[in-house]
PDB file of C-alpha atoms in Angstrom:
ATOM      1  CA  MET A   1     -31.460 -22.235  75.711  1.00 40.00           C
ATOM      2  CA  THR A   2     -32.379 -19.046  73.895  1.00 42.00           C
ATOM      3  CA  ILE A   3     -33.185 -15.928  75.837  1.00 44.00           C
ATOM      4  CA  LYS A   4     -36.513 -14.503  74.739  1.00 48.00           C
ATOM      5  CA  LYS A   5     -36.018 -10.922  73.696  1.00 55.00           C
ATOM      6  CA  ASN A   6     -38.474  -8.299  72.614  1.00 64.00           C
ATOM      7  CA  GLU A   7     -38.635  -9.072  68.898  1.00 66.00           C
ATOM      8  CA  ALA A   8     -39.983  -5.582  68.138  1.00 72.00           C
ATOM      9  CA  ASP A   9     -36.895  -3.923  69.666  1.00 79.00           C
ATOM     10  CA  PRO A  10     -34.880  -2.340  66.805  1.00 87.00           C
ATOM     11  CA  ARG A  11     -31.617  -3.653  68.335  1.00 88.00           C
ATOM     12  CA  VAL A  12     -32.967  -7.204  68.343  1.00 86.00           C
ATOM     13  CA  ILE A  13     -34.156  -6.847  64.753  1.00 88.00           C
ATOM     14  CA  ARG A  14     -30.795  -5.392  63.704  1.00 92.00           C
ATOM     15  CA  THR A  15     -28.798  -8.148  65.439  1.00 92.00           C
ATOM     16  CA  ARG A  16     -30.971 -10.929  63.989  1.00 91.00           C
ATOM     17  CA  ARG A  17     -30.556  -9.373  60.540  1.00 91.00           C
ATOM     18  CA  LEU A  18     -26.761  -9.178  61.025  1.00 94.00           C
ATOM     19  CA  LEU A  19     -26.674 -12.854  61.982  1.00 94.00           C
ATOM     20  CA  GLN A  20     -28.916 -13.894  59.087  1.00 92.00           C
ATOM     21  CA  ASP A  21     -26.892 -11.855  56.588  1.00 93.00           C
ATOM     22  CA  ALA A  22     -23.668 -13.387  57.922  1.00 95.00           C
ATOM     23  CA  PHE A  23     -25.167 -16.846  57.528  1.00 93.00           C
ATOM     24  CA  ALA A  24     -26.370 -16.028  53.991  1.00 87.00           C
ATOM     25  CA  SER A  25     -22.883 -14.966  52.931  1.00 90.00           C
ATOM     26  CA  LEU A  26     -21.269 -18.030  54.521  1.00 91.00           C
ATOM     27  CA  ILE A  27     -23.654 -20.446  52.806  1.00 86.00           C
ATOM     28  CA  GLN A  28     -22.452 -19.006  49.497  1.00 83.00           C
ATOM     29  CA  GLU A  29     -18.884 -19.963  50.379  1.00 87.00           C
ATOM     30  CA  LYS A  30     -19.075 -23.178  52.399  1.00 86.00           C
ATOM     31  CA  ASP A  31     -21.093 -26.345  52.785  1.00 83.00           C
ATOM     32  CA  PHE A  32     -23.721 -26.042  55.497  1.00 83.00           C
ATOM     33  CA  GLU A  33     -22.138 -28.887  57.473  1.00 85.00           C
ATOM     34  CA  SER A  34     -18.844 -27.013  57.744  1.00 89.00           C
ATOM     35  CA  ILE A  35     -20.381 -23.715  58.925  1.00 92.00           C
ATOM     36  CA  THR A  36     -20.086 -23.251  62.679  1.00 95.00           C
ATOM     37  CA  VAL A  37     -21.825 -20.917  65.092  1.00 96.00           C
ATOM     38  CA  ARG A  38     -18.420 -19.301  65.636  1.00 96.00           C
ATOM     39  CA  ASP A  39     -18.152 -18.626  61.861  1.00 96.00           C
ATOM     40  CA  ILE A  40     -21.571 -16.949  61.849  1.00 96.00           C
ATOM     41  CA  ALA A  41     -20.859 -14.884  64.975  1.00 96.00           C
ATOM     42  CA  GLU A  42     -17.461 -13.745  63.680  1.00 96.00           C
ATOM     43  CA  ARG A  43     -18.893 -12.786  60.286  1.00 96.00           C
ATOM     44  CA  ALA A  44     -21.666 -10.831  62.032  1.00 95.00           C
ATOM     45  CA  THR A  45     -19.087  -9.242  64.374  1.00 94.00           C
ATOM     46  CA  VAL A  46     -20.892 -10.429  67.500  1.00 95.00           C
ATOM     47  CA  ASN A  47     -19.926 -12.970  70.132  1.00 94.00           C
ATOM     48  CA  ARG A  48     -21.295 -16.504  70.344  1.00 94.00           C
ATOM     49  CA  ALA A  49     -23.412 -15.627  73.386  1.00 95.00           C
ATOM     50  CA  THR A  50     -25.203 -13.031  71.253  1.00 94.00           C
ATOM     51  CA  PHE A  51     -25.826 -15.673  68.588  1.00 95.00           C
ATOM     52  CA  TYR A  52     -27.325 -18.011  71.200  1.00 95.00           C
ATOM     53  CA  ALA A  53     -29.504 -15.199  72.542  1.00 93.00           C
ATOM     54  CA  HIS A  54     -31.221 -15.164  69.135  1.00 93.00           C
ATOM     55  CA  PHE A  55     -30.942 -18.701  67.747  1.00 94.00           C
ATOM     56  CA  VAL A  56     -30.629 -22.171  69.272  1.00 94.00           C
ATOM     57  CA  ASP A  57     -28.224 -23.409  66.592  1.00 94.00           C
ATOM     58  CA  LYS A  58     -27.348 -23.084  62.923  1.00 92.00           C
ATOM     59  CA  TYR A  59     -30.410 -25.141  61.943  1.00 89.00           C
ATOM     60  CA  GLU A  60     -32.702 -22.564  63.505  1.00 91.00           C
ATOM     61  CA  ILE A  61     -31.031 -19.708  61.623  1.00 92.00           C
ATOM     62  CA  LEU A  62     -31.317 -21.730  58.410  1.00 88.00           C
ATOM     63  CA  GLU A  63     -35.005 -22.377  59.064  1.00 86.00           C
ATOM     64  CA  ALA A  64     -35.610 -18.682  59.791  1.00 87.00           C
ATOM     65  CA  ARG A  65     -33.831 -17.715  56.569  1.00 85.00           C
ATOM     66  CA  LEU A  66     -35.722 -20.256  54.444  1.00 85.00           C
ATOM     67  CA  MET A  67     -39.122 -19.453  55.933  1.00 89.00           C
ATOM     68  CA  GLU A  68     -38.580 -15.722  55.563  1.00 89.00           C
ATOM     69  CA  SER A  69     -37.555 -16.190  51.939  1.00 88.00           C
ATOM     70  CA  PHE A  70     -40.497 -18.497  51.242  1.00 92.00           C
ATOM     71  CA  MET A  71     -43.085 -16.211  52.851  1.00 94.00           C
ATOM     72  CA  THR A  72     -41.692 -13.110  51.089  1.00 94.00           C
ATOM     73  CA  ILE A  73     -42.153 -14.872  47.739  1.00 95.00           C
ATOM     74  CA  MET A  74     -45.602 -16.202  48.642  1.00 96.00           C
ATOM     75  CA  ASN A  75     -46.901 -12.901  50.028  1.00 95.00           C
ATOM     76  CA  ARG A  76     -45.860 -11.147  46.828  1.00 96.00           C
ATOM     77  CA  ARG A  77     -47.370 -13.879  44.626  1.00 95.00           C
ATOM     78  CA  ILE A  78     -50.756 -14.132  46.383  1.00 95.00           C
ATOM     79  CA  SER A  79     -51.203 -10.440  47.112  1.00 94.00           C
ATOM     80  CA  GLY A  80     -54.624  -9.426  45.871  1.00 92.00           C
ATOM     81  CA  HIS A  81     -56.000 -12.972  45.702  1.00 92.00           C
ATOM     82  CA  GLU A  82     -59.108 -13.458  47.805  1.00 89.00           C
ATOM     83  CA  VAL A  83     -60.454 -16.862  46.779  1.00 88.00           C
ATOM     84  CA  LEU A  84     -58.894 -20.168  45.868  1.00 88.00           C
ATOM     85  CA  ASN A  85     -59.240 -20.542  42.129  1.00 89.00           C
ATOM     86  CA  GLU A  86     -57.043 -21.595  39.219  1.00 90.00           C
ATOM     87  CA  GLU A  87     -55.268 -18.229  39.139  1.00 93.00           C
ATOM     88  CA  THR A  88     -54.483 -18.384  42.875  1.00 93.00           C
ATOM     89  CA  ILE A  89     -53.188 -21.956  42.600  1.00 93.00           C
ATOM     90  CA  GLN A  90     -51.055 -20.930  39.617  1.00 94.00           C
ATOM     91  CA  SER A  91     -49.582 -18.044  41.638  1.00 95.00           C
ATOM     92  CA  ILE A  92     -48.797 -20.354  44.568  1.00 95.00           C
ATOM     93  CA  PHE A  93     -47.224 -22.925  42.225  1.00 95.00           C
ATOM     94  CA  LEU A  94     -45.082 -20.223  40.575  1.00 95.00           C
ATOM     95  CA  GLY A  95     -44.034 -19.082  44.041  1.00 96.00           C
ATOM     96  CA  VAL A  96     -42.928 -22.616  44.933  1.00 95.00           C
ATOM     97  CA  CYS A  97     -40.867 -22.767  41.710  1.00 94.00           C
ATOM     98  CA  GLU A  98     -39.358 -19.357  42.493  1.00 94.00           C
ATOM     99  CA  PHE A  99     -38.481 -20.530  46.010  1.00 92.00           C
ATOM    100  CA  HIS A 100     -36.661 -23.590  44.651  1.00 88.00           C
ATOM    101  CA  MET A 101     -34.712 -21.451  42.171  1.00 87.00           C
ATOM    102  CA  GLY A 102     -33.808 -19.062  44.981  1.00 82.00           C
ATOM    103  CA  LEU A 103     -32.709 -21.945  47.180  1.00 77.00           C
ATOM    104  CA  SER A 104     -30.305 -23.029  44.454  1.00 69.00           C
ATOM    105  CA  THR A 105     -28.951 -19.478  44.269  1.00 65.00           C
ATOM    106  CA  MET A 106     -28.757 -19.022  48.037  1.00 62.00           C
ATOM    107  CA  CYS A 107     -26.876 -22.288  48.449  1.00 57.00           C
ATOM    108  CA  LYS A 108     -24.489 -22.122  45.517  1.00 53.00           C
ATOM    109  CA  ARG A 109     -22.281 -24.830  46.925  1.00 50.00           C
ATOM    110  CA  ARG A 110     -23.575 -28.371  47.034  1.00 52.00           C
ATOM    111  CA  ASN A 111     -25.838 -28.371  50.059  1.00 54.00           C
ATOM    112  CA  THR A 112     -28.013 -31.339  49.192  1.00 54.00           C
ATOM    113  CA  SER A 113     -28.649 -32.004  52.867  1.00 57.00           C
ATOM    114  CA  LEU A 114     -30.483 -28.691  53.251  1.00 62.00           C
ATOM    115  CA  VAL A 115     -33.606 -29.430  51.242  1.00 64.00           C
ATOM    116  CA  PRO A 116     -34.903 -32.490  53.129  1.00 67.00           C
ATOM    117  CA  VAL A 117     -34.325 -30.828  56.502  1.00 68.00           C
ATOM    118  CA  PHE A 118     -37.089 -28.264  55.997  1.00 79.00           C
ATOM    119  CA  GLU A 119     -39.143 -29.899  53.250  1.00 86.00           C
ATOM    120  CA  ILE A 120     -41.991 -30.797  55.624  1.00 88.00           C
ATOM    121  CA  GLN A 121     -42.230 -27.228  56.994  1.00 89.00           C
ATOM    122  CA  ILE A 122     -42.421 -25.767  53.485  1.00 92.00           C
ATOM    123  CA  LYS A 123     -45.106 -28.268  52.442  1.00 93.00           C
ATOM    124  CA  GLU A 124     -47.076 -27.418  55.583  1.00 93.00           C
ATOM    125  CA  LYS A 125     -46.790 -23.687  54.800  1.00 94.00           C
ATOM    126  CA  ILE A 126     -48.134 -24.324  51.289  1.00 95.00           C
ATOM    127  CA  GLN A 127     -51.034 -26.294  52.787  1.00 94.00           C
ATOM    128  CA  THR A 128     -51.747 -23.503  55.280  1.00 93.00           C
ATOM    129  CA  ILE A 129     -51.770 -20.942  52.457  1.00 94.00           C
ATOM    130  CA  LEU A 130     -54.176 -23.085  50.423  1.00 93.00           C
ATOM    131  CA  LEU A 131     -56.498 -23.581  53.391  1.00 91.00           C
ATOM    132  CA  SER A 132     -56.448 -19.852  54.182  1.00 91.00           C
ATOM    133  CA  PHE A 133     -58.434 -19.297  50.976  1.00 88.00           C
ATOM    134  CA  ILE A 134     -61.109 -21.885  51.831  1.00 84.00           C
ATOM    135  CA  ASP A 135     -64.473 -20.544  52.950  1.00 73.00           C
ATOM    136  CA  LYS A 136     -64.681 -20.961  56.739  1.00 69.00           C
ATOM    137  CA  ASP A 137     -68.251 -22.343  56.466  1.00 67.00           C
ATOM    138  CA  LYS A 138     -66.952 -25.080  54.203  1.00 67.00           C
ATOM    139  CA  MET A 139     -64.252 -25.901  56.768  1.00 63.00           C
ATOM    140  CA  LEU A 140     -66.909 -26.233  59.486  1.00 67.00           C
ATOM    141  CA  SER A 141     -69.039 -28.638  57.460  1.00 74.00           C
ATOM    142  CA  THR A 142     -69.255 -32.383  58.061  1.00 81.00           C
ATOM    143  CA  PRO A 143     -66.241 -34.321  59.376  1.00 84.00           C
ATOM    144  CA  ASN A 144     -66.087 -36.186  56.064  1.00 85.00           C
ATOM    145  CA  GLN A 145     -65.968 -32.896  54.106  1.00 82.00           C
ATOM    146  CA  GLN A 146     -63.252 -31.575  56.448  1.00 84.00           C
ATOM    147  CA  PHE A 147     -61.250 -34.759  55.906  1.00 86.00           C
ATOM    148  CA  LEU A 148     -61.561 -34.466  52.112  1.00 85.00           C
ATOM    149  CA  ILE A 149     -60.563 -30.786  52.141  1.00 86.00           C
ATOM    150  CA  ASN A 150     -57.568 -31.486  54.372  1.00 87.00           C
ATOM    151  CA  THR A 151     -56.469 -34.473  52.267  1.00 88.00           C
ATOM    152  CA  ALA A 152     -56.834 -32.497  49.032  1.00 87.00           C
ATOM    153  CA  SER A 153     -54.776 -29.623  50.457  1.00 89.00           C
ATOM    154  CA  VAL A 154     -52.024 -32.045  51.553  1.00 91.00           C
ATOM    155  CA  MET A 155     -51.938 -33.700  48.128  1.00 90.00           C
ATOM    156  CA  LEU A 156     -51.925 -30.371  46.326  1.00 91.00           C
ATOM    157  CA  SER A 157     -49.201 -28.828  48.494  1.00 93.00           C
ATOM    158  CA  TRP A 158     -46.970 -31.906  48.313  1.00 92.00           C
ATOM    159  CA  GLY A 159     -47.603 -32.254  44.582  1.00 91.00           C
ATOM    160  CA  MET A 160     -46.675 -28.641  43.830  1.00 93.00           C
ATOM    161  CA  TYR A 161     -43.618 -28.860  46.064  1.00 93.00           C
ATOM    162  CA  GLY A 162     -42.460 -32.147  44.510  1.00 91.00           C
ATOM    163  CA  ALA A 163     -43.046 -31.041  40.929  1.00 92.00           C
ATOM    164  CA  ALA A 164     -41.188 -27.735  41.500  1.00 92.00           C
ATOM    165  CA  TYR A 165     -38.347 -29.586  43.236  1.00 89.00           C
ATOM    166  CA  VAL A 166     -37.885 -32.006  40.319  1.00 89.00           C
ATOM    167  CA  TRP A 167     -38.206 -29.185  37.750  1.00 92.00           C
ATOM    168  CA  ASN A 168     -35.476 -27.227  39.545  1.00 88.00           C
ATOM    169  CA  ASN A 169     -33.264 -30.283  40.095  1.00 84.00           C
ATOM    170  CA  GLU A 170     -33.396 -31.118  36.403  1.00 86.00           C
ATOM    171  CA  GLY A 171     -31.989 -27.697  35.608  1.00 84.00           C
ATOM    172  CA  CYS A 172     -35.125 -25.640  34.914  1.00 83.00           C
ATOM    173  CA  LEU A 173     -35.133 -26.770  31.283  1.00 85.00           C
ATOM    174  CA  ILE A 174     -38.154 -24.571  30.572  1.00 91.00           C
ATOM    175  CA  SER A 175     -39.207 -21.355  32.277  1.00 92.00           C
ATOM    176  CA  ALA A 176     -41.199 -21.550  35.500  1.00 92.00           C
ATOM    177  CA  GLU A 177     -44.155 -19.973  33.704  1.00 93.00           C
ATOM    178  CA  SER A 178     -44.095 -22.629  30.934  1.00 93.00           C
ATOM    179  CA  PHE A 179     -43.619 -25.432  33.442  1.00 94.00           C
ATOM    180  CA  VAL A 180     -46.529 -24.271  35.600  1.00 93.00           C
ATOM    181  CA  LYS A 181     -48.759 -23.697  32.562  1.00 92.00           C
ATOM    182  CA  GLN A 182     -48.062 -27.235  31.292  1.00 92.00           C
ATOM    183  CA  SER A 183     -48.482 -28.803  34.748  1.00 90.00           C
ATOM    184  CA  LEU A 184     -51.523 -26.798  35.853  1.00 88.00           C
ATOM    185  CA  PRO A 185     -54.152 -29.135  34.326  1.00 87.00           C
ATOM    186  CA  LEU A 186     -52.731 -31.987  36.436  1.00 84.00           C
ATOM    187  CA  VAL A 187     -52.658 -29.783  39.523  1.00 81.00           C
ATOM    188  CA  MET A 188     -56.195 -28.515  38.941  1.00 81.00           C
ATOM    189  CA  ASN A 189     -57.479 -32.059  38.614  1.00 77.00           C
ATOM    190  CA  GLY A 190     -56.165 -32.708  42.126  1.00 68.00           C
ATOM    191  CA  ALA A 191     -57.592 -29.420  43.405  1.00 71.00           C
ATOM    192  CA  LYS A 192     -61.236 -30.145  42.549  1.00 70.00           C
ATOM    193  CA  GLU A 193     -62.121 -30.977  46.153  1.00 61.00           C
ATOM    194  CA  LEU A 194     -60.750 -27.656  47.398  1.00 67.00           C
ATOM    195  CA  LEU A 195     -62.490 -25.637  44.712  1.00 68.00           C
ATOM    196  CA  GLY A 196     -65.788 -27.529  44.675  1.00 60.00           C
TER     197      GLY A 196
END
């Protein structure tokens, strides 16, 4: 059981960062399955009790690392966007591609088990980002309209995630910008309900 600490405390922030940096360096060297809490604690020069005061297990530290990376990319990509339009969707899609490329870099060794573990959370984050641009009045419209908006956002988020995943898995044969530009008409066709 993790002890809840004041997350604004500079010591807590510093210790969490030490643990996350230790994990990031270990994932470059070893398969995720072979990394232990002891490895992370030793690399961070803290004891295991300190690790457990901040994270439940290595999956939680991985999730924190992935989500932080994803949101850093997304915040940079959508900064300045105020409405959901083709340009905003393109920026989100490019961010998803960038995240997948970064995941490959972060996990240089073969960590194929990592992607499916947090795939749902990433797709849900994409959906949340898309919905954050939807006019609140539109979201409060009829139940049928709400259902269509929600379904469209799920399809769009899963589609962007899946397309970026396959593009990255196939070796990024063209640049992210070219890939997104070529794929955007298909994406936009699916986004009509959100934009309309």
